[in-house]
PDB file of C-alpha atoms in Angstrom:
ATOM      1  CA  VAL A   6      49.486 180.518-107.108  1.00  0.00           C
ATOM      2  CA  GLN A   7      47.192 178.130-105.265  1.00  0.00           C
ATOM      3  CA  LEU A   8      44.531 176.102-107.048  1.00  0.00           C
ATOM      4  CA  VAL A   9      41.377 175.185-105.161  1.00  0.00           C
ATOM      5  CA  GLU A  10      39.341 172.505-106.882  1.00  0.00           C
ATOM      6  CA  SER A  11      35.816 171.289-106.261  1.00  0.00           C
ATOM      7  CA  GLY A  12      33.223 169.125-107.906  1.00  0.00           C
ATOM      8  CA  GLY A  13      33.534 165.690-109.389  1.00  0.00           C
ATOM      9  CA  GLY A  14      32.292 162.454-107.895  1.00  0.00           C
ATOM     10  CA  LEU A  15      30.174 159.631-109.247  1.00  0.00           C
ATOM     11  CA  ALA A  16      27.804 159.887-112.197  1.00  0.00           C
ATOM     12  CA  GLN A  17      25.878 157.488-114.345  1.00  0.00           C
ATOM     13  CA  HIS A  18      26.389 157.111-118.090  1.00  0.00           C
ATOM     14  CA  GLY A  19      24.620 160.080-119.644  1.00  0.00           C
ATOM     15  CA  GLY A  20      24.738 162.122-116.460  1.00  0.00           C
ATOM     16  CA  SER A  21      26.321 165.476-115.707  1.00  0.00           C
ATOM     17  CA  LEU A  22      28.919 166.888-113.358  1.00  0.00           C
ATOM     18  CA  ARG A  23      30.599 170.250-112.933  1.00  0.00           C
ATOM     19  CA  LEU A  24      34.121 170.988-111.825  1.00  0.00           C
ATOM     20  CA  SER A  25      35.463 174.299-110.623  1.00  0.00           C
ATOM     21  CA  CYS A  26      38.960 175.581-110.038  1.00  0.00           C
ATOM     22  CA  GLU A  27      39.891 178.848-108.374  1.00  0.00           C
ATOM     23  CA  ALA A  28      43.349 180.270-108.868  1.00  0.00           C
ATOM     24  CA  SER A  29      44.353 182.492-105.993  1.00  0.00           C
ATOM     25  CA  ASP A  30      47.127 185.077-105.705  1.00  0.00           C
ATOM     26  CA  LEU A  31      47.029 186.171-109.321  1.00  0.00           C
ATOM     27  CA  ALA A  32      47.779 189.806-110.058  1.00  0.00           C
ATOM     28  CA  SER A  33      44.848 191.609-111.621  1.00  0.00           C
ATOM     29  CA  ASP A  34      46.641 192.240-114.935  1.00  0.00           C
ATOM     30  CA  THR A  35      47.957 188.695-115.331  1.00  0.00           C
ATOM     31  CA  TYR A  36      47.245 186.933-118.608  1.00  0.00           C
ATOM     32  CA  TYR A  37      46.770 183.230-117.978  1.00  0.00           C
ATOM     33  CA  ALA A  38      45.243 179.996-119.135  1.00  0.00           C
ATOM     34  CA  ILE A  39      43.351 177.690-116.795  1.00  0.00           C
ATOM     35  CA  GLY A  40      41.818 174.311-117.372  1.00  0.00           C
ATOM     36  CA  TRP A  41      42.006 170.611-116.760  1.00  0.00           C
ATOM     37  CA  PHE A  42      44.025 167.571-117.556  1.00  0.00           C
ATOM     38  CA  ARG A  43      42.539 164.134-117.167  1.00  0.00           C
ATOM     39  CA  GLN A  44      44.412 161.064-116.022  1.00  0.00           C
ATOM     40  CA  ALA A  45      42.586 157.840-116.728  1.00  0.00           C
ATOM     41  CA  PRO A  46      43.593 154.706-114.803  1.00  0.00           C
ATOM     42  CA  GLY A  47      46.899 153.420-116.069  1.00  0.00           C
ATOM     43  CA  LYS A  48      47.390 156.282-118.511  1.00  0.00           C
ATOM     44  CA  GLU A  49      49.317 159.495-118.740  1.00  0.00           C
ATOM     45  CA  PRO A  50      47.490 162.798-118.107  1.00  0.00           C
ATOM     46  CA  GLU A  51      46.015 164.425-121.191  1.00  0.00           C
ATOM     47  CA  GLY A  52      44.811 167.979-121.605  1.00  0.00           C
ATOM     48  CA  VAL A  53      41.052 168.071-122.048  1.00  0.00           C
ATOM     49  CA  SER A  54      40.113 171.746-121.923  1.00  0.00           C
ATOM     50  CA  CYS A  55      41.568 175.163-121.217  1.00  0.00           C
ATOM     51  CA  ILE A  56      40.432 178.753-121.374  1.00  0.00           C
ATOM     52  CA  THR A  57      42.200 182.077-121.014  1.00  0.00           C
ATOM     53  CA  ASN A  58      41.099 185.284-119.347  1.00  0.00           C
ATOM     54  CA  GLU A  59      41.171 186.976-122.747  1.00  0.00           C
ATOM     55  CA  ALA A  60      38.564 186.736-125.511  1.00  0.00           C
ATOM     56  CA  GLU A  61      39.911 183.576-127.135  1.00  0.00           C
ATOM     57  CA  ALA A  62      38.171 180.399-128.182  1.00  0.00           C
ATOM     58  CA  PRO A  63      38.726 177.658-125.582  1.00  0.00           C
ATOM     59  CA  PHE A  64      40.681 174.520-126.252  1.00  0.00           C
ATOM     60  CA  TYR A  65      38.973 171.119-126.124  1.00  0.00           C
ATOM     61  CA  SER A  66      40.475 167.752-126.824  1.00  0.00           C
ATOM     62  CA  ASP A  67      38.751 165.689-129.496  1.00  0.00           C
ATOM     63  CA  SER A  68      37.496 163.258-126.867  1.00  0.00           C
ATOM     64  CA  VAL A  69      35.449 165.886-124.993  1.00  0.00           C
ATOM     65  CA  LYS A  70      34.646 168.687-127.450  1.00  0.00           C
ATOM     66  CA  ASP A  71      31.119 167.488-128.089  1.00  0.00           C
ATOM     67  CA  HIS A  72      30.011 167.147-124.457  1.00  0.00           C
ATOM     68  CA  PHE A  73      32.217 169.346-122.209  1.00  0.00           C
ATOM     69  CA  SER A  74      32.004 173.122-121.887  1.00  0.00           C
ATOM     70  CA  ILE A  75      34.481 175.371-120.115  1.00  0.00           C
ATOM     71  CA  SER A  76      33.847 178.869-118.822  1.00  0.00           C
ATOM     72  CA  ILE A  77      35.630 181.416-116.675  1.00  0.00           C
ATOM     73  CA  ASP A  78      34.686 184.006-114.095  1.00  0.00           C
ATOM     74  CA  LYS A  79      37.528 186.451-114.524  1.00  0.00           C
ATOM     75  CA  THR A  80      36.543 188.463-111.464  1.00  0.00           C
ATOM     76  CA  GLN A  81      37.096 185.375-109.314  1.00  0.00           C
ATOM     77  CA  ASN A  82      39.881 183.756-111.376  1.00  0.00           C
ATOM     78  CA  THR A  83      37.715 180.666-111.410  1.00  0.00           C
ATOM     79  CA  ALA A  84      37.131 178.229-114.240  1.00  0.00           C
ATOM     80  CA  TYR A  85      34.239 175.833-114.572  1.00  0.00           C
ATOM     81  CA  LEU A  86      34.060 172.625-116.565  1.00  0.00           C
ATOM     82  CA  GLN A  87      30.520 171.512-117.292  1.00  0.00           C
ATOM     83  CA  MET A  88      30.489 167.862-118.272  1.00  0.00           C
ATOM     84  CA  GLU A  89      27.347 166.601-119.979  1.00  0.00           C
ATOM     85  CA  ASN A  90      26.324 163.227-121.395  1.00  0.00           C
ATOM     86  CA  LEU A  91      29.140 161.589-119.455  1.00  0.00           C
ATOM     87  CA  LYS A  92      30.605 158.348-120.733  1.00  0.00           C
ATOM     88  CA  PRO A  93      32.544 155.646-118.864  1.00  0.00           C
ATOM     89  CA  GLU A  94      35.653 156.699-120.794  1.00  0.00           C
ATOM     90  CA  ASP A  95      35.413 160.116-119.099  1.00  0.00           C
ATOM     91  CA  THR A  96      36.415 158.416-115.841  1.00  0.00           C
ATOM     92  CA  GLY A  97      39.652 159.667-114.356  1.00  0.00           C
ATOM     93  CA  ARG A  98      41.345 162.169-112.098  1.00  0.00           C
ATOM     94  CA  TYR A  99      40.744 165.698-113.333  1.00  0.00           C
ATOM     95  CA  ILE A 100      43.621 167.956-112.469  1.00  0.00           C
ATOM     96  CA  CYS A 101      43.350 171.725-112.624  1.00  0.00           C
ATOM     97  CA  ALA A 102      46.226 173.440-114.372  1.00  0.00           C
ATOM     98  CA  VAL A 103      47.355 177.045-114.853  1.00  0.00           C
ATOM     99  CA  ARG A 104      49.879 178.595-117.187  1.00  0.00           C
ATOM    100  CA  ILE A 105      50.917 182.219-116.711  1.00  0.00           C
ATOM    101  CA  GLY A 106      51.409 184.296-119.826  1.00  0.00           C
ATOM    102  CA  PRO A 107      52.699 185.192-122.296  1.00  0.00           C
ATOM    103  CA  LEU A 108      50.915 182.429-124.167  1.00  0.00           C
ATOM    104  CA  LEU A 109      51.915 182.095-127.799  1.00  0.00           C
ATOM    105  CA  SER A 110      49.353 179.365-128.348  1.00  0.00           C
ATOM    106  CA  GLY A 111      46.637 180.748-126.074  1.00  0.00           C
ATOM    107  CA  PRO A 112      44.481 178.052-124.479  1.00  0.00           C
ATOM    108  CA  ARG A 113      46.157 175.358-126.593  1.00  0.00           C
ATOM    109  CA  VAL A 114      48.979 175.506-124.061  1.00  0.00           C
ATOM    110  CA  CYS A 115      47.016 172.741-122.351  1.00  0.00           C
ATOM    111  CA  GLU A 116      47.770 170.316-125.137  1.00  0.00           C
ATOM    112  CA  ARG A 117      51.022 169.507-123.353  1.00  0.00           C
ATOM    113  CA  ARG A 118      51.881 169.021-119.704  1.00  0.00           C
ATOM    114  CA  THR A 119      55.182 170.807-120.240  1.00  0.00           C
ATOM    115  CA  GLY A 120      53.314 174.050-120.802  1.00  0.00           C
ATOM    116  CA  ILE A 121      51.849 174.163-117.295  1.00  0.00           C
ATOM    117  CA  ASP A 122      53.176 176.243-114.399  1.00  0.00           C
ATOM    118  CA  TYR A 123      50.829 175.198-111.587  1.00  0.00           C
ATOM    119  CA  TRP A 124      48.892 172.037-110.823  1.00  0.00           C
ATOM    120  CA  GLY A 125      46.017 171.254-108.509  1.00  0.00           C
ATOM    121  CA  LYS A 126      45.734 168.035-106.553  1.00  0.00           C
ATOM    122  CA  GLY A 127      42.978 166.695-108.772  1.00  0.00           C
ATOM    123  CA  THR A 128      39.499 165.405-108.215  1.00  0.00           C
ATOM    124  CA  LEU A 129      38.081 162.014-109.140  1.00  0.00           C
ATOM    125  CA  VAL A 130      35.303 161.584-111.667  1.00  0.00           C
ATOM    126  CA  THR A 131      33.800 158.128-112.003  1.00  0.00           C
ATOM    127  CA  VAL A 132      31.197 157.363-114.637  1.00  0.00           C
ATOM    128  CA  SER A 133      29.348 154.097-114.307  1.00  0.00           C
ATOM    129  CA  SER A 134      28.016 152.231-117.312  1.00  0.00           C
TER     130      SER A 134
END
């Protein structure tokens, strides 16, 4: 599975950005979760949001649940992370992640790095104050 990431960059406090991540080489009947981890400078990566290709409520970390929104285009195996009202503390490297099913915890598999099968290279998001 290859992960192709795009988006990110520089935004001002209160601005918006959108990330996308396409997972290639997935069989059509594969059950999977896809989303992002965020690694702030000097910190360990944390799961911020994940979604599955089934009808399940997405996972959001407490730090982003009120201003990030994740969606998925199942026909393209592509996830999107819409980031609104960005804050300086949202700064970090956003790393796309995929876990292939079965998924006992659904999208909450992204709460831990150990639950991930594939990682993207990451894209930088910088929010200025």
